[in-house]
Amino acid sequence: MYILGIESSCDDTSVALLDCSDDSFVVLAEKTASQVDVHKKYGGVVPELAGRMHAENILPVVEEVMNEWREKMGEQHALPDVIAATTGPGLITGLLVGAEVAKNLSYFWNVPMIAMNHIEGHIHSVFVSQQTTDNSKQNAIPLSVDRSPSSLTFPALCLIVSGGHTELVLMRDFGEYDLLGKTRDDAAGEAFDKVGKLLGFEYPGGPKISKLATDGNTNAIQFPRPMLKSDDYDFSFAGLKTAALYELRDRPLQNEQEKKDFCASFEQAIVDVLVEKTKRAAKEYHVHTIILGGGVSANPKLRTELQIMIQEMPQAQLLVPSPQYSMDNGAMIAATAYMKAKKKEFTEWQDVVVNPNWEVYDK
Ligand code: KG4
Ligand code: ZN
């Protein structure tokens, strides 16, 4: 099944064309127009600007992907079998652009459409393999067996960590989700970005903090581990951000090594809480799979510590996305849509409604 995936919920206009089957999601063409250079001046994503840029970028990006795919197919007028677009959660300004383009294409091409949840996309990003992006189906390396959706064993625990979300979601089957816990204030990525800003980094600060942290001492500063011991699966990162602010105010960093130590200590505090709560939930719900998703899943420290944790759980497997599919991308939207298309869960274009607050576990 050929699926066109469109993602525009934040600051990336990303479109991908995938060849999907039960065993693999092969990326045949993809293109992302990033807006980071525009937003970095403002220290975060400006919704109004994001909407305008999505509107400018989306058709050229769709055109490029379609041309590339058609060239490969050797067919000038080939159409996908399904069009999928993120319709929530996210910034309304961007969601509207992606949804409207998908609706138009669905109408004019007479191709069924699926309205996709962004978080569900991140969950399925683990099935999109980097190796498949050499853009040639013939040369694509198939996903290893334990990476194919057909081998996912339930229940699965999804740790979703992005700029807007930090959630532990229990996945009982494809499309069946229950919320176990979520952040009560800032998301993990948001905390990284805000503290990055305090350190003078351009948006997004997360990748810069994690890069400097590599050479830092994680024990240099004792940052709090908010809600580590709380009797639930909720998170809170606003206090940690304030602790970072006071630390910088009271003990300004003197040199590059102190900056690295600060980053390493801060990153460790976030990772400790995420890993501990994930571990506890995995044990309580006897999960067979742990899925890591969302932009913060690119964080090497978090990936490594989850890898260490899973070794103590012989009954469970850990699935993490290829780093290139950790951040927002159209491929994960197309991949998720395949699971819906198999069940014929299409949305008539007339019935598509964008919802900036659509939770993946909403029934
Ligand atoms: O999922 P995503 O691309 O967009 C949202 O849906 O929010 O996530 C973006 C977030 C940003 O907050 C960014 O700082 C964070 O992911 N991020 C990281 C790293 N790479 C991206 N945070 C920590 N370490 C990283 N290596
Ligand atoms: Zn995202």
mmCIF file of C-alpha atoms and ligand atoms in Angstrom:
data_model
loop_
_atom_site.group_PDB
_atom_site.id
_atom_site.type_symbol
_atom_site.label_atom_id
_atom_site.label_comp_id
_atom_site.label_asym_id
_atom_site.label_seq_id
_atom_site.Cartn_x
_atom_site.Cartn_y
_atom_site.Cartn_z
ATOM 1 C CA MET A 1 0.000 0.000 0.000
ATOM 2 C CA TYR A 2 1.458 3.360 -1.032
ATOM 3 C CA ILE A 3 0.774 6.027 1.604
ATOM 4 C CA LEU A 4 1.489 9.759 1.493
ATOM 5 C CA GLY A 5 2.108 11.119 5.018
ATOM 6 C CA ILE A 6 1.895 14.823 5.864
ATOM 7 C CA GLU A 7 3.139 16.290 9.148
ATOM 8 C CA SER A 8 2.834 19.992 10.022
ATOM 9 C CA SER A 9 1.871 20.135 13.692
ATOM 10 C CA CYS A 10 4.851 22.177 14.896
ATOM 11 C CA ASP A 11 7.767 23.689 12.982
ATOM 12 C CA ASP A 12 8.535 21.043 10.358
ATOM 13 C CA THR A 13 6.657 20.675 7.087
ATOM 14 C CA SER A 14 7.415 17.028 6.423
ATOM 15 C CA VAL A 15 6.025 14.789 3.702
ATOM 16 C CA ALA A 16 6.883 11.182 2.889
ATOM 17 C CA LEU A 17 5.719 8.480 0.516
ATOM 18 C CA LEU A 18 5.980 4.982 1.973
ATOM 19 C CA ASP A 19 5.430 1.508 0.633
ATOM 20 C CA CYS A 20 3.759 -0.162 3.622
ATOM 21 C CA SER A 21 3.132 -3.811 4.375
ATOM 22 C CA ASP A 22 2.830 -5.940 7.513
ATOM 23 C CA ASP A 23 6.555 -6.565 7.431
ATOM 24 C CA SER A 24 8.036 -3.216 6.531
ATOM 25 C CA PHE A 25 7.574 0.469 6.003
ATOM 26 C CA VAL A 26 9.814 1.465 3.135
ATOM 27 C CA VAL A 27 10.406 5.180 2.628
ATOM 28 C CA LEU A 28 10.399 5.759 -1.137
ATOM 29 C CA ALA A 29 10.558 9.559 -1.070
ATOM 30 C CA GLU A 30 10.631 12.146 1.697
ATOM 31 C CA LYS A 31 11.266 15.819 2.218
ATOM 32 C CA THR A 32 11.203 18.102 5.252
ATOM 33 C CA ALA A 33 11.214 21.901 5.250
ATOM 34 C CA SER A 34 12.484 22.967 8.665
ATOM 35 C CA GLN A 35 11.581 26.365 10.091
ATOM 36 C CA VAL A 36 14.149 26.310 12.843
ATOM 37 C CA ASP A 37 16.169 29.188 11.375
ATOM 38 C CA VAL A 38 13.120 31.428 11.561
ATOM 39 C CA HIS A 39 12.023 30.506 15.090
ATOM 40 C CA LYS A 40 15.432 30.400 16.727
ATOM 41 C CA LYS A 41 15.599 34.200 16.850
ATOM 42 C CA TYR A 42 12.539 34.159 19.097
ATOM 43 C CA GLY A 43 13.708 31.353 21.384
ATOM 44 C CA GLY A 44 10.758 29.111 20.490
ATOM 45 C CA VAL A 45 8.133 28.380 17.860
ATOM 46 C CA VAL A 46 5.968 31.414 16.974
ATOM 47 C CA PRO A 47 2.594 29.928 15.927
ATOM 48 C CA GLU A 48 1.630 32.705 13.511
ATOM 49 C CA LEU A 49 4.949 32.470 11.676
ATOM 50 C CA ALA A 50 4.800 28.677 11.704
ATOM 51 C CA GLY A 51 1.392 28.722 9.987
ATOM 52 C CA ARG A 52 2.583 31.094 7.283
ATOM 53 C CA MET A 53 5.691 29.070 6.595
ATOM 54 C CA HIS A 54 3.787 25.782 6.440
ATOM 55 C CA ALA A 55 1.454 27.414 3.917
ATOM 56 C CA GLU A 56 4.413 28.554 1.806
ATOM 57 C CA ASN A 57 6.317 25.290 1.996
ATOM 58 C CA ILE A 58 3.756 22.555 1.872
ATOM 59 C CA LEU A 59 2.903 22.346 -1.831
ATOM 60 C CA PRO A 60 6.527 22.517 -3.033
ATOM 61 C CA VAL A 61 7.370 19.771 -0.520
ATOM 62 C CA VAL A 62 4.441 17.581 -1.641
ATOM 63 C CA GLU A 63 5.371 18.179 -5.270
ATOM 64 C CA GLU A 64 8.980 17.188 -4.730
ATOM 65 C CA VAL A 65 8.020 13.979 -2.946
ATOM 66 C CA MET A 66 5.428 13.049 -5.573
ATOM 67 C CA ASN A 67 7.855 13.731 -8.423
ATOM 68 C CA GLU A 68 10.593 11.683 -6.839
ATOM 69 C CA TRP A 69 8.232 8.786 -6.229
ATOM 70 C CA ARG A 70 6.674 8.933 -9.687
ATOM 71 C CA GLU A 71 10.113 8.968 -11.268
ATOM 72 C CA LYS A 72 10.957 5.804 -9.372
ATOM 73 C CA MET A 73 7.666 4.205 -10.318
ATOM 74 C CA GLY A 74 8.244 5.192 -13.935
ATOM 75 C CA GLU A 75 4.672 6.468 -14.002
ATOM 76 C CA GLN A 76 3.902 10.127 -14.360
ATOM 77 C CA HIS A 77 0.391 10.032 -12.988
ATOM 78 C CA ALA A 78 0.708 7.502 -10.186
ATOM 79 C CA LEU A 79 -1.391 8.259 -7.097
ATOM 80 C CA PRO A 80 -0.969 6.976 -3.553
ATOM 81 C CA ASP A 81 -3.540 4.542 -2.142
ATOM 82 C CA VAL A 82 -4.045 6.628 1.000
ATOM 83 C CA ILE A 83 -3.315 10.188 2.158
ATOM 84 C CA ALA A 84 -2.619 10.711 5.857
ATOM 85 C CA ALA A 85 -2.201 14.019 7.660
ATOM 86 C CA THR A 86 -1.654 14.976 11.285
ATOM 87 C CA THR A 87 -4.798 16.661 12.600
ATOM 88 C CA GLY A 88 -3.743 16.937 16.259
ATOM 89 C CA PRO A 89 -2.333 17.523 18.756
ATOM 90 C CA GLY A 90 -0.183 20.530 17.891
ATOM 91 C CA LEU A 91 -0.347 24.155 16.813
ATOM 92 C CA ILE A 92 -3.654 24.958 15.133
ATOM 93 C CA THR A 93 -1.911 27.190 12.590
ATOM 94 C CA GLY A 94 0.162 24.314 11.228
ATOM 95 C CA LEU A 95 -2.440 21.572 11.639
ATOM 96 C CA LEU A 96 -4.905 23.498 9.496
ATOM 97 C CA VAL A 97 -2.432 23.807 6.631
ATOM 98 C CA GLY A 98 -1.569 20.091 6.540
ATOM 99 C CA ALA A 99 -5.188 19.011 6.968
ATOM 100 C CA GLU A 100 -6.492 21.346 4.261
ATOM 101 C CA VAL A 101 -3.880 20.212 1.742
ATOM 102 C CA ALA A 102 -4.653 16.562 2.515
ATOM 103 C CA LYS A 103 -8.393 17.202 2.159
ATOM 104 C CA ASN A 104 -7.878 18.909 -1.193
ATOM 105 C CA LEU A 105 -5.700 16.104 -2.498
ATOM 106 C CA SER A 106 -8.156 13.508 -1.234
ATOM 107 C CA TYR A 107 -11.007 15.282 -3.015
ATOM 108 C CA PHE A 108 -9.282 15.943 -6.322
ATOM 109 C CA TRP A 109 -7.452 12.622 -6.535
ATOM 110 C CA ASN A 110 -10.361 10.663 -5.112
ATOM 111 C CA VAL A 111 -8.000 8.931 -2.710
ATOM 112 C CA PRO A 112 -9.140 8.022 0.836
ATOM 113 C CA MET A 113 -7.796 10.085 3.695
ATOM 114 C CA ILE A 114 -6.909 9.303 7.297
ATOM 115 C CA ALA A 115 -6.768 11.958 10.031
ATOM 116 C CA MET A 116 -3.756 11.082 12.161
ATOM 117 C CA ASN A 117 -2.790 11.668 15.770
ATOM 118 C CA HIS A 118 0.739 13.068 16.064
ATOM 119 C CA ILE A 119 1.599 11.109 19.215
ATOM 120 C CA GLU A 120 0.427 7.871 17.639
ATOM 121 C CA GLY A 121 2.804 8.785 14.812
ATOM 122 C CA HIS A 122 5.721 9.058 17.231
ATOM 123 C CA ILE A 123 4.817 5.636 18.663
ATOM 124 C CA HIS A 124 4.998 4.054 15.193
ATOM 125 C CA SER A 125 8.193 5.912 14.288
ATOM 126 C CA VAL A 126 10.083 2.939 15.734
ATOM 127 C CA PHE A 127 9.035 0.910 12.681
ATOM 128 C CA VAL A 128 10.431 3.360 10.157
ATOM 129 C CA SER A 129 13.941 2.253 9.452
ATOM 130 C CA GLN A 130 16.699 4.638 8.512
ATOM 131 C CA GLN A 131 18.107 1.974 6.253
ATOM 132 C CA THR A 132 15.105 2.241 4.014
ATOM 133 C CA THR A 133 15.804 5.852 3.135
ATOM 134 C CA ASP A 134 18.228 5.159 0.349
ATOM 135 C CA ASN A 135 15.176 5.932 -1.739
ATOM 136 C CA SER A 136 15.226 2.775 -3.747
ATOM 137 C CA LYS A 137 12.915 -0.060 -2.918
ATOM 138 C CA GLN A 138 15.219 -2.535 -4.582
ATOM 139 C CA ASN A 139 18.169 -1.485 -2.481
ATOM 140 C CA ALA A 140 16.255 -0.991 0.729
ATOM 141 C CA ILE A 141 17.393 -3.187 3.569
ATOM 142 C CA PRO A 142 14.305 -4.855 5.055
ATOM 143 C CA LEU A 143 13.518 -4.154 8.673
ATOM 144 C CA SER A 144 14.834 -6.765 11.041
ATOM 145 C CA VAL A 145 12.069 -9.063 12.245
ATOM 146 C CA ASP A 146 11.837 -7.553 15.723
ATOM 147 C CA ARG A 147 11.293 -4.139 14.119
ATOM 148 C CA SER A 148 8.227 -5.052 12.086
ATOM 149 C CA PRO A 149 4.769 -4.142 13.383
ATOM 150 C CA SER A 150 3.642 -7.757 13.054
ATOM 151 C CA SER A 151 6.133 -8.784 15.725
ATOM 152 C CA LEU A 152 5.089 -6.194 18.306
ATOM 153 C CA THR A 153 4.071 -8.001 21.468
ATOM 154 C CA PHE A 154 1.483 -6.458 23.771
ATOM 155 C CA PRO A 155 0.984 -4.932 26.211
ATOM 156 C CA ALA A 156 3.454 -2.241 25.227
ATOM 157 C CA LEU A 157 4.479 0.767 27.279
ATOM 158 C CA CYS A 158 5.108 3.959 25.317
ATOM 159 C CA LEU A 159 7.294 6.689 26.753
ATOM 160 C CA ILE A 160 6.513 9.759 24.671
ATOM 161 C CA VAL A 161 8.904 12.640 25.237
ATOM 162 C CA SER A 162 8.703 15.664 22.963
ATOM 163 C CA GLY A 163 8.588 19.438 23.084
ATOM 164 C CA GLY A 164 4.892 19.402 23.941
ATOM 165 C CA HIS A 165 4.356 16.020 25.599
ATOM 166 C CA THR A 166 5.752 13.774 28.299
ATOM 167 C CA GLU A 167 3.527 10.757 28.749
ATOM 168 C CA LEU A 168 3.522 7.134 29.720
ATOM 169 C CA VAL A 169 0.877 5.399 27.649
ATOM 170 C CA LEU A 170 -0.107 1.751 27.844
ATOM 171 C CA MET A 171 -0.739 0.294 24.402
ATOM 172 C CA ARG A 172 -2.946 -2.778 24.659
ATOM 173 C CA ASP A 173 -3.134 -3.303 20.896
ATOM 174 C CA PHE A 174 -2.776 -1.217 17.747
ATOM 175 C CA GLY A 175 -5.047 1.776 18.262
ATOM 176 C CA GLU A 176 -5.841 0.949 21.914
ATOM 177 C CA TYR A 177 -4.233 3.280 24.406
ATOM 178 C CA ASP A 178 -4.618 4.136 28.108
ATOM 179 C CA LEU A 179 -2.906 7.030 29.816
ATOM 180 C CA LEU A 180 -0.808 6.011 32.817
ATOM 181 C CA GLY A 181 0.698 9.407 33.553
ATOM 182 C CA LYS A 182 1.791 12.684 32.038
ATOM 183 C CA THR A 183 3.560 15.885 32.931
ATOM 184 C CA ARG A 184 1.700 18.279 35.181
ATOM 185 C CA ASP A 185 3.541 21.280 33.769
ATOM 186 C CA ASP A 186 6.445 21.470 31.303
ATOM 187 C CA ALA A 187 7.249 18.658 28.886
ATOM 188 C CA ALA A 188 10.755 17.175 29.017
ATOM 189 C CA GLY A 189 11.719 18.742 25.673
ATOM 190 C CA GLU A 190 10.336 22.074 26.824
ATOM 191 C CA ALA A 191 12.502 21.908 29.971
ATOM 192 C CA PHE A 192 15.562 21.159 27.826
ATOM 193 C CA ASP A 193 14.719 24.073 25.526
ATOM 194 C CA LYS A 194 14.018 26.564 28.336
ATOM 195 C CA VAL A 195 17.213 25.705 30.174
ATOM 196 C CA GLY A 196 19.053 25.841 26.839
ATOM 197 C CA LYS A 197 17.754 29.380 26.487
ATOM 198 C CA LEU A 198 19.076 30.248 29.971
ATOM 199 C CA LEU A 199 22.459 28.972 28.815
ATOM 200 C CA GLY A 200 22.278 31.212 25.746
ATOM 201 C CA PHE A 201 21.587 28.436 23.201
ATOM 202 C CA GLU A 202 19.343 29.017 20.229
ATOM 203 C CA TYR A 203 16.081 27.062 19.983
ATOM 204 C CA PRO A 204 15.916 24.075 20.251
ATOM 205 C CA GLY A 205 18.277 23.798 23.209
ATOM 206 C CA GLY A 206 17.752 20.054 23.787
ATOM 207 C CA PRO A 207 20.251 18.765 21.210
ATOM 208 C CA LYS A 208 22.853 21.332 22.318
ATOM 209 C CA ILE A 209 22.550 20.410 25.986
ATOM 210 C CA SER A 210 22.839 16.726 25.168
ATOM 211 C CA LYS A 211 25.919 17.339 23.025
ATOM 212 C CA LEU A 212 27.748 19.300 25.745
ATOM 213 C CA ALA A 213 26.611 16.809 28.379
ATOM 214 C CA THR A 214 28.670 14.074 26.717
ATOM 215 C CA ASP A 215 31.869 15.522 28.204
ATOM 216 C CA GLY A 216 30.382 16.659 31.499
ATOM 217 C CA ASN A 217 30.225 15.321 35.051
ATOM 218 C CA THR A 218 26.687 14.179 35.869
ATOM 219 C CA ASN A 219 27.348 14.548 39.610
ATOM 220 C CA ALA A 220 28.713 18.091 39.525
ATOM 221 C CA ILE A 221 25.384 19.667 40.512
ATOM 222 C CA GLN A 222 22.705 17.909 42.528
ATOM 223 C CA PHE A 223 19.537 18.914 40.688
ATOM 224 C CA PRO A 224 16.185 17.724 42.106
ATOM 225 C CA ARG A 225 14.482 14.639 40.637
ATOM 226 C CA PRO A 226 10.883 15.917 40.640
ATOM 227 C CA MET A 227 8.184 13.343 41.454
ATOM 228 C CA LEU A 228 10.690 10.501 41.318
ATOM 229 C CA LYS A 229 9.092 8.848 44.322
ATOM 230 C CA SER A 230 5.490 9.932 43.786
ATOM 231 C CA ASP A 231 2.977 7.133 43.852
ATOM 232 C CA ASP A 232 1.817 7.662 40.258
ATOM 233 C CA TYR A 233 3.192 7.942 36.733
ATOM 234 C CA ASP A 234 2.987 11.716 36.441
ATOM 235 C CA PHE A 235 5.942 13.991 35.810
ATOM 236 C CA SER A 236 6.817 17.605 36.586
ATOM 237 C CA PHE A 237 9.745 19.493 35.123
ATOM 238 C CA ALA A 238 8.934 23.142 35.878
ATOM 239 C CA GLY A 239 10.665 22.961 39.287
ATOM 240 C CA LEU A 240 13.779 21.535 37.715
ATOM 241 C CA LYS A 241 13.888 24.439 35.299
ATOM 242 C CA THR A 242 13.596 26.870 38.247
ATOM 243 C CA ALA A 243 16.370 25.016 40.083
ATOM 244 C CA ALA A 244 18.544 25.459 36.978
ATOM 245 C CA LEU A 245 17.708 29.169 36.908
ATOM 246 C CA TYR A 246 18.689 29.643 40.598
ATOM 247 C CA GLU A 247 21.851 27.619 40.126
ATOM 248 C CA LEU A 248 22.950 29.847 37.248
ATOM 249 C CA ARG A 249 22.036 32.982 39.195
ATOM 250 C CA ASP A 250 23.857 31.929 42.385
ATOM 251 C CA ARG A 251 26.882 30.246 40.804
ATOM 252 C CA PRO A 252 27.504 31.648 37.327
ATOM 253 C CA LEU A 253 29.410 29.248 35.108
ATOM 254 C CA GLN A 254 33.081 30.150 34.921
ATOM 255 C CA ASN A 255 34.288 28.177 31.961
ATOM 256 C CA GLU A 256 33.405 25.672 29.254
ATOM 257 C CA GLN A 257 33.946 22.637 31.496
ATOM 258 C CA GLU A 258 31.516 24.012 34.082
ATOM 259 C CA LYS A 259 28.972 24.481 31.308
ATOM 260 C CA LYS A 260 29.419 20.871 30.257
ATOM 261 C CA ASP A 261 29.062 19.719 33.877
ATOM 262 C CA PHE A 262 25.909 21.783 34.234
ATOM 263 C CA CYS A 263 24.420 20.232 31.089
ATOM 264 C CA ALA A 264 25.369 16.699 32.151
ATOM 265 C CA SER A 265 23.885 17.139 35.635
ATOM 266 C CA PHE A 266 20.687 18.662 34.300
ATOM 267 C CA GLU A 267 20.255 15.993 31.631
ATOM 268 C CA GLN A 268 20.879 13.250 34.206
ATOM 269 C CA ALA A 269 18.108 14.610 36.447
ATOM 270 C CA ILE A 270 15.564 14.416 33.601
ATOM 271 C CA VAL A 271 16.740 11.003 32.422
ATOM 272 C CA ASP A 272 16.684 9.558 35.962
ATOM 273 C CA VAL A 273 13.020 10.467 36.413
ATOM 274 C CA LEU A 274 11.971 9.257 32.949
ATOM 275 C CA VAL A 275 13.764 5.934 33.290
ATOM 276 C CA GLU A 276 12.669 5.209 36.867
ATOM 277 C CA LYS A 277 8.987 5.833 36.145
ATOM 278 C CA THR A 278 9.152 3.827 32.934
ATOM 279 C CA LYS A 279 10.735 0.939 34.798
ATOM 280 C CA ARG A 280 8.092 0.973 37.500
ATOM 281 C CA ALA A 281 5.223 1.102 35.004
ATOM 282 C CA ALA A 282 6.774 -1.663 32.887
ATOM 283 C CA LYS A 283 6.925 -3.924 35.933
ATOM 284 C CA GLU A 284 3.453 -3.118 37.219
ATOM 285 C CA TYR A 285 1.803 -3.732 33.837
ATOM 286 C CA HIS A 286 4.013 -6.703 32.878
ATOM 287 C CA VAL A 287 4.716 -5.194 29.492
ATOM 288 C CA HIS A 288 6.392 -7.103 26.677
ATOM 289 C CA THR A 289 7.544 -4.069 24.724
ATOM 290 C CA ILE A 290 8.757 -0.610 25.654
ATOM 291 C CA ILE A 291 8.520 2.008 22.908
ATOM 292 C CA LEU A 292 10.391 5.293 23.110
ATOM 293 C CA GLY A 293 9.121 8.126 20.912
ATOM 294 C CA GLY A 294 9.154 11.905 20.442
ATOM 295 C CA GLY A 295 11.970 14.365 19.775
ATOM 296 C CA VAL A 296 13.714 13.752 23.120
ATOM 297 C CA SER A 297 14.100 10.100 22.104
ATOM 298 C CA ALA A 298 17.103 11.335 20.101
ATOM 299 C CA ASN A 299 18.860 11.939 23.433
ATOM 300 C CA PRO A 300 21.737 9.419 23.626
ATOM 301 C CA LYS A 301 21.766 9.337 27.431
ATOM 302 C CA LEU A 302 18.087 8.432 27.602
ATOM 303 C CA ARG A 303 18.500 5.750 24.936
ATOM 304 C CA THR A 304 21.497 4.224 26.707
ATOM 305 C CA GLU A 305 19.872 4.179 30.133
ATOM 306 C CA LEU A 306 16.720 2.559 28.786
ATOM 307 C CA GLN A 307 18.912 0.001 27.047
ATOM 308 C CA ILE A 308 20.569 -0.797 30.377
ATOM 309 C CA MET A 309 17.194 -0.962 32.126
ATOM 310 C CA ILE A 310 15.718 -3.402 29.597
ATOM 311 C CA GLN A 311 18.513 -5.864 30.278
ATOM 312 C CA GLU A 312 16.942 -6.473 33.682
ATOM 313 C CA MET A 313 13.658 -7.355 31.973
ATOM 314 C CA PRO A 314 14.201 -10.506 29.925
ATOM 315 C CA GLN A 315 10.517 -10.689 28.934
ATOM 316 C CA ALA A 316 10.529 -7.239 27.313
ATOM 317 C CA GLN A 317 12.011 -5.663 24.192
ATOM 318 C CA LEU A 318 12.907 -2.001 23.737
ATOM 319 C CA LEU A 319 12.072 -0.242 20.479
ATOM 320 C CA VAL A 320 13.568 3.179 19.773
ATOM 321 C CA PRO A 321 13.280 5.169 16.544
ATOM 322 C CA SER A 322 16.232 5.724 14.261
ATOM 323 C CA PRO A 323 17.545 9.163 15.303
ATOM 324 C CA GLN A 324 16.417 10.668 12.009
ATOM 325 C CA TYR A 325 12.824 9.640 12.748
ATOM 326 C CA SER A 326 12.888 10.807 16.377
ATOM 327 C CA MET A 327 11.961 14.326 15.383
ATOM 328 C CA ASP A 328 8.679 15.158 13.651
ATOM 329 C CA ASN A 329 8.433 13.542 10.232
ATOM 330 C CA GLY A 330 5.895 12.569 7.591
ATOM 331 C CA ALA A 331 7.135 8.961 7.429
ATOM 332 C CA MET A 332 5.842 8.125 10.912
ATOM 333 C CA ILE A 333 2.433 9.528 9.944
ATOM 334 C CA ALA A 334 2.264 7.343 6.831
ATOM 335 C CA ALA A 335 3.408 4.272 8.783
ATOM 336 C CA THR A 336 0.715 4.731 11.427
ATOM 337 C CA ALA A 337 -1.901 5.322 8.755
ATOM 338 C CA TYR A 338 -1.185 1.865 7.335
ATOM 339 C CA MET A 339 -2.401 0.268 10.563
ATOM 340 C CA LYS A 340 -5.633 2.301 10.273
ATOM 341 C CA ALA A 341 -6.050 1.717 6.536
ATOM 342 C CA LYS A 342 -5.953 -2.040 7.098
ATOM 343 C CA LYS A 343 -8.996 -1.593 9.330
ATOM 344 C CA LYS A 344 -10.559 0.815 6.807
ATOM 345 C CA GLU A 345 -10.562 3.615 9.379
ATOM 346 C CA PHE A 346 -10.790 6.366 6.786
ATOM 347 C CA THR A 347 -12.123 9.868 7.342
ATOM 348 C CA GLU A 348 -14.256 11.495 4.643
ATOM 349 C CA TRP A 349 -12.599 14.796 3.801
ATOM 350 C CA GLN A 350 -15.825 16.597 4.747
ATOM 351 C CA ASP A 351 -15.557 15.169 8.276
ATOM 352 C CA VAL A 352 -11.941 16.076 8.996
ATOM 353 C CA VAL A 353 -11.684 18.282 12.087
ATOM 354 C CA VAL A 354 -8.344 19.461 13.439
ATOM 355 C CA ASN A 355 -7.991 19.265 17.200
ATOM 356 C CA PRO A 356 -4.918 20.909 18.795
ATOM 357 C CA ASN A 357 -5.657 19.037 22.049
ATOM 358 C CA TRP A 358 -6.358 15.567 20.655
ATOM 359 C CA GLU A 359 -4.893 13.055 23.104
ATOM 360 C CA VAL A 360 -3.875 9.673 21.731
ATOM 361 C CA TYR A 361 -5.754 7.902 24.539
ATOM 362 C CA ASP A 362 -9.024 9.833 23.900
ATOM 363 C CA LYS A 363 -11.683 7.308 23.035
HETATM 364 O O1 KG4 B 1 8.726 15.547 18.685
HETATM 365 P P1 KG4 B 1 9.416 16.820 18.369
HETATM 366 O O2 KG4 B 1 10.256 16.877 17.119
HETATM 367 O O3 KG4 B 1 8.388 18.004 18.293
HETATM 368 C C1 KG4 B 1 7.260 18.019 19.122
HETATM 369 O O4 KG4 B 1 6.302 17.290 18.800
HETATM 370 O O5 KG4 B 1 7.351 18.712 20.161
HETATM 371 O O6 KG4 B 1 10.322 17.177 19.638
HETATM 372 C C2 KG4 B 1 11.104 18.324 19.707
HETATM 373 C C3 KG4 B 1 11.787 18.374 21.064
HETATM 374 C C4 KG4 B 1 12.469 19.708 21.350
HETATM 375 O O7 KG4 B 1 12.063 20.144 22.625
HETATM 376 C C5 KG4 B 1 13.954 19.354 21.327
HETATM 377 O O8 KG4 B 1 14.751 20.141 22.167
HETATM 378 C C6 KG4 B 1 13.923 17.930 21.821
HETATM 379 O O9 KG4 B 1 12.816 17.368 21.144
HETATM 380 N N1 KG4 B 1 15.160 17.203 21.490
HETATM 381 C C7 KG4 B 1 16.057 16.798 22.405
HETATM 382 C C8 KG4 B 1 17.111 16.189 21.695
HETATM 383 N N2 KG4 B 1 16.811 16.246 20.363
HETATM 384 C C9 KG4 B 1 15.613 16.875 20.264
HETATM 385 N N3 KG4 B 1 16.051 16.888 23.747
HETATM 386 C C10 KG4 B 1 17.113 16.368 24.399
HETATM 387 N N4 KG4 B 1 18.166 15.779 23.794
HETATM 388 C C11 KG4 B 1 18.198 15.661 22.453
HETATM 389 N N5 KG4 B 1 19.241 15.075 21.861
HETATM 390 ZN ZN ZN B 2 6.480 15.540 17.778
#
